[in-house]
């Protein structure tokens, strides 16, 4: 049984992108609900035990072991000397398995390592037939360290897909790693038919000192109880505003100071109004 990713993934705030945790949480929680593996989650097995189980060719258990491993690696550190062995084995299993659940959890597990050994597998995952595997691969690549030796243009074809959530993540990943002329790729998406993609592109372009005041003002003045609730819930509206404020602060851009001043006084969200005050103080110095 295969679970399908949502057509539109909404992003919340996280330090790097506007929140990668939500799609990942959806994957994990959905797996638990659909397959009822609660009792399996308290396993004391080591990373080697789980990887050996994944090698066992037992189709039904492989994805469960991959899930447990992704959890284990996200919450526990393994010895540095073990990392190459883990990456090599997971990469092999990814290539061999047809199960999209297993492949997705492998991508999530590999995403816990900031290690260029995972790049060949991420490149394969970018062209996987499953949209959630592709999504997770982009998230992993986006979170790689600045200067990672990867051909970032391989993300560009994903911008042609209909999945708005995937397009958002691609935009943020490209913007963070800034391959040559990436701003020319991202910029046109400020006119995309999907509002979430327009907002992502306008926010990402702040890091290129290319400010679309109309769209950014629109984001900063969103009323979570207004028409926008058709597209974003209040937490997502909060995240959109914080992402813009953080980007303006990071790049020391004062073009929207009047709008930020209004946000600092009028926004009903305390996190947003407080952040606006912080940004104003920073830009004065």
XYZ file of C-alpha atoms in Angstrom:
285
model
C 0.000 0.000 0.000
C 1.408 3.388 -0.987
C 0.603 6.715 0.548
C 0.475 9.709 -1.737
C 1.867 13.099 -0.857
C -0.543 16.027 -0.671
C -0.782 18.101 -3.837
C -0.118 21.311 -1.924
C 2.268 21.316 1.013
C 2.036 24.374 3.229
C 5.240 25.584 4.795
C 5.717 26.752 8.364
C 8.685 28.489 9.894
C 12.025 26.779 10.383
C 15.466 28.413 10.511
C 16.527 27.410 6.996
C 13.400 27.157 4.866
C 9.981 28.071 5.935
C 9.442 24.829 7.740
C 10.452 21.524 6.536
C 9.155 19.824 9.609
C 5.536 19.744 8.522
C 5.861 17.546 5.437
C 8.173 15.213 7.370
C 5.737 15.085 10.269
C 2.922 14.296 7.855
C 4.906 11.363 6.500
C 5.696 9.962 9.913
C 2.274 10.452 11.449
C 0.512 9.118 8.360
C 2.647 6.014 8.449
C 1.709 5.401 12.059
C -1.989 5.925 11.511
C -2.246 3.909 8.334
C -0.109 0.977 9.265
C -0.541 0.858 13.044
C 3.031 0.246 14.064
C 2.936 1.958 17.444
C 4.302 -1.059 19.259
C 7.331 -1.134 17.006
C 8.474 2.362 17.927
C 9.989 1.503 21.294
C 12.552 -0.825 19.728
C 16.006 -0.896 21.289
C 17.653 -2.022 18.056
C 20.827 -0.289 16.919
C 21.390 1.361 13.563
C 23.256 -1.740 12.412
C 20.375 -3.999 13.478
C 17.908 -1.893 11.534
C 20.031 -1.697 8.405
C 20.644 -5.441 8.495
C 16.886 -5.942 8.738
C 16.435 -3.715 5.708
C 18.863 -5.964 3.865
C 16.771 -9.003 4.784
C 14.578 -8.600 1.681
C 11.456 -8.861 3.862
C 9.343 -6.329 1.987
C 6.811 -5.736 4.771
C 9.440 -5.071 7.426
C 11.875 -3.071 5.332
C 9.970 0.213 5.390
C 9.289 -0.144 9.136
C 13.011 -0.592 9.775
C 13.709 2.411 7.531
C 11.220 4.464 9.522
C 12.741 3.436 12.856
C 16.208 4.183 11.538
C 15.198 7.663 10.385
C 13.840 8.286 13.889
C 16.946 6.898 15.541
C 19.342 8.958 13.443
C 17.292 12.119 13.979
C 17.462 11.800 17.756
C 20.773 10.043 18.415
C 24.321 10.482 17.265
C 26.228 7.519 15.952
C 30.029 7.238 15.944
C 31.657 9.182 13.123
C 33.441 6.040 12.005
C 30.063 4.386 11.371
C 28.684 7.082 9.090
C 30.299 5.885 5.815
C 29.018 2.340 6.456
C 25.492 3.633 7.121
C 25.448 5.853 4.042
C 26.842 3.129 1.779
C 24.286 0.582 2.919
C 21.315 2.925 2.799
C 22.311 4.084 -0.671
C 22.456 0.482 -1.840
C 19.024 -0.333 -0.378
C 17.551 2.811 -1.920
C 18.701 1.645 -5.351
C 17.399 -1.890 -4.867
C 13.986 -1.328 -3.276
C 10.846 -0.552 -5.294
C 8.925 0.477 -2.154
C 8.373 4.230 -2.042
C 7.871 4.243 1.736
C 11.258 2.646 2.259
C 12.915 5.022 -0.184
C 11.355 8.050 1.455
C 12.476 7.057 4.943
C 15.963 6.330 3.600
C 16.109 9.863 2.188
C 15.014 11.227 5.566
C 17.608 9.084 7.344
C 20.384 10.205 5.007
C 19.233 13.767 5.522
C 20.513 13.617 9.096
C 24.070 13.540 7.735
C 25.661 16.669 6.345
C 27.925 14.497 4.245
C 28.560 14.681 0.506
C 28.529 10.884 0.321
C 24.731 11.097 0.214
C 24.641 13.271 -2.921
C 24.491 10.474 -5.548
C 21.458 9.006 -3.803
C 19.803 12.411 -3.502
C 20.362 12.941 -7.222
C 18.550 9.664 -7.930
C 15.763 10.637 -5.546
C 15.188 13.897 -7.433
C 13.926 11.896 -10.399
C 12.007 9.273 -8.436
C 8.477 8.576 -9.645
C 7.068 9.362 -6.193
C 6.523 13.048 -5.452
C 7.114 12.660 -1.699
C 10.522 11.074 -2.309
C 11.408 13.971 -4.606
C 10.177 16.450 -2.013
C 12.240 14.874 0.777
C 15.309 14.849 -1.452
C 14.995 18.591 -2.114
C 14.602 19.250 1.612
C 17.732 17.211 2.330
C 19.738 18.959 -0.382
C 18.549 22.358 0.748
C 19.804 21.650 4.239
C 23.271 20.695 3.064
C 26.098 23.016 4.091
C 26.855 26.068 2.017
C 29.475 25.258 -0.577
C 28.308 21.661 -1.036
C 29.654 20.337 -4.324
C 26.422 19.567 -6.153
C 24.979 20.509 -9.528
C 22.088 22.616 -8.257
C 20.689 23.032 -11.748
C 19.359 19.480 -11.341
C 16.656 21.007 -9.142
C 15.416 23.309 -11.890
C 13.222 20.733 -13.727
C 11.191 20.251 -10.543
C 9.961 23.824 -10.882
C 7.881 22.630 -13.827
C 5.823 20.287 -11.665
C 2.289 21.104 -10.551
C 2.989 20.442 -6.865
C 3.123 23.924 -5.315
C 4.763 22.651 -2.124
C 7.557 21.050 -4.087
C 8.100 24.218 -6.098
C 8.365 26.259 -2.893
C 11.028 23.985 -1.456
C 12.985 24.002 -4.697
C 12.930 27.803 -4.711
C 14.254 27.997 -1.153
C 16.902 25.337 -1.795
C 18.149 27.143 -4.892
C 18.113 30.498 -3.124
C 20.131 29.167 -0.205
C 22.877 27.588 -2.282
C 22.869 30.336 -4.922
C 24.151 28.624 -8.048
C 25.159 31.012 -10.809
C 22.257 33.061 -12.187
C 19.780 31.335 -9.833
C 17.996 34.636 -9.285
C 17.041 34.605 -12.955
C 15.435 31.213 -12.414
C 13.591 32.186 -9.229
C 12.520 35.713 -10.139
C 9.833 34.864 -12.702
C 7.997 32.715 -10.163
C 6.860 35.894 -8.456
C 4.193 35.857 -11.165
C 3.247 32.208 -10.655
C -0.465 31.383 -10.569
C -0.026 29.723 -7.156
C -0.026 32.273 -4.352
C 2.255 30.135 -2.180
C 4.847 29.948 -4.965
C 4.676 33.710 -5.556
C 5.272 34.340 -1.875
C 8.179 31.873 -1.745
C 9.850 33.450 -4.771
C 9.429 37.005 -3.477
C 10.864 36.004 -0.105
C 13.766 34.112 -1.654
C 14.667 37.037 -3.906
C 15.328 39.206 -0.845
C 18.638 37.355 -0.518
C 19.511 38.624 -3.988
C 18.741 42.226 -2.978
C 15.858 42.125 -5.448
C 12.810 43.484 -3.651
C 9.252 43.169 -4.898
C 7.688 45.676 -2.522
C 4.139 44.917 -3.657
C 4.254 41.197 -2.862
C 6.289 41.601 0.323
C 3.919 44.269 1.600
C 1.040 41.946 0.778
C 2.648 39.224 2.887
C 3.387 41.520 5.820
C -0.179 42.812 5.915
C -1.972 39.468 5.593
C -4.994 39.089 7.841
C -5.140 35.436 8.955
C -8.897 35.780 9.463
C -9.502 37.282 6.041
C -9.657 35.817 2.546
C -6.155 34.424 2.897
C -7.442 31.651 5.180
C -8.549 29.881 2.006
C -4.863 29.260 1.370
C -3.030 29.478 4.703
C -3.914 28.831 8.322
C -2.858 31.339 11.044
C 0.405 29.526 11.802
C 1.349 29.566 8.152
C 0.545 33.271 7.891
C 2.775 33.830 10.907
C 5.553 31.870 9.217
C 5.220 33.797 5.969
C 5.607 37.107 7.792
C 8.515 35.916 9.941
C 10.330 34.597 6.876
C 10.094 37.989 5.192
C 11.159 39.842 8.328
C 14.104 37.501 8.863
C 15.242 37.898 5.268
C 14.990 41.690 5.392
C 16.928 41.698 8.642
C 19.553 39.275 7.371
C 20.182 41.415 4.306
C 19.831 44.728 6.158
C 17.225 46.020 3.730
C 15.253 49.066 4.845
C 13.024 49.513 1.783
C 9.975 48.293 3.698
C 10.588 50.086 6.970
C 7.242 51.904 6.858
C 5.388 48.602 6.441
C 7.482 46.992 9.170
C 6.667 49.897 11.475
C 2.957 49.270 10.933
C 3.416 45.566 11.592
C 5.241 46.295 14.832
C 2.284 48.361 16.057
C -0.747 46.700 14.528
C -0.119 43.004 13.985
C -2.161 40.931 16.435
C 0.421 38.133 16.440
C 2.891 38.849 19.264
C 5.694 36.899 17.596
C 5.329 38.877 14.401
C 5.023 42.298 16.060
C 7.996 41.557 18.329
C 10.103 40.435 15.397
C 9.156 43.576 13.481
C 10.379 45.720 16.390
C 13.649 43.764 16.446
C 14.143 44.262 12.732
C 13.520 47.996 13.003
C 16.062 48.292 15.807
C 18.615 46.334 13.826
C 18.153 48.389 10.695
C 18.641 51.627 12.672
C 22.119 50.542 13.755
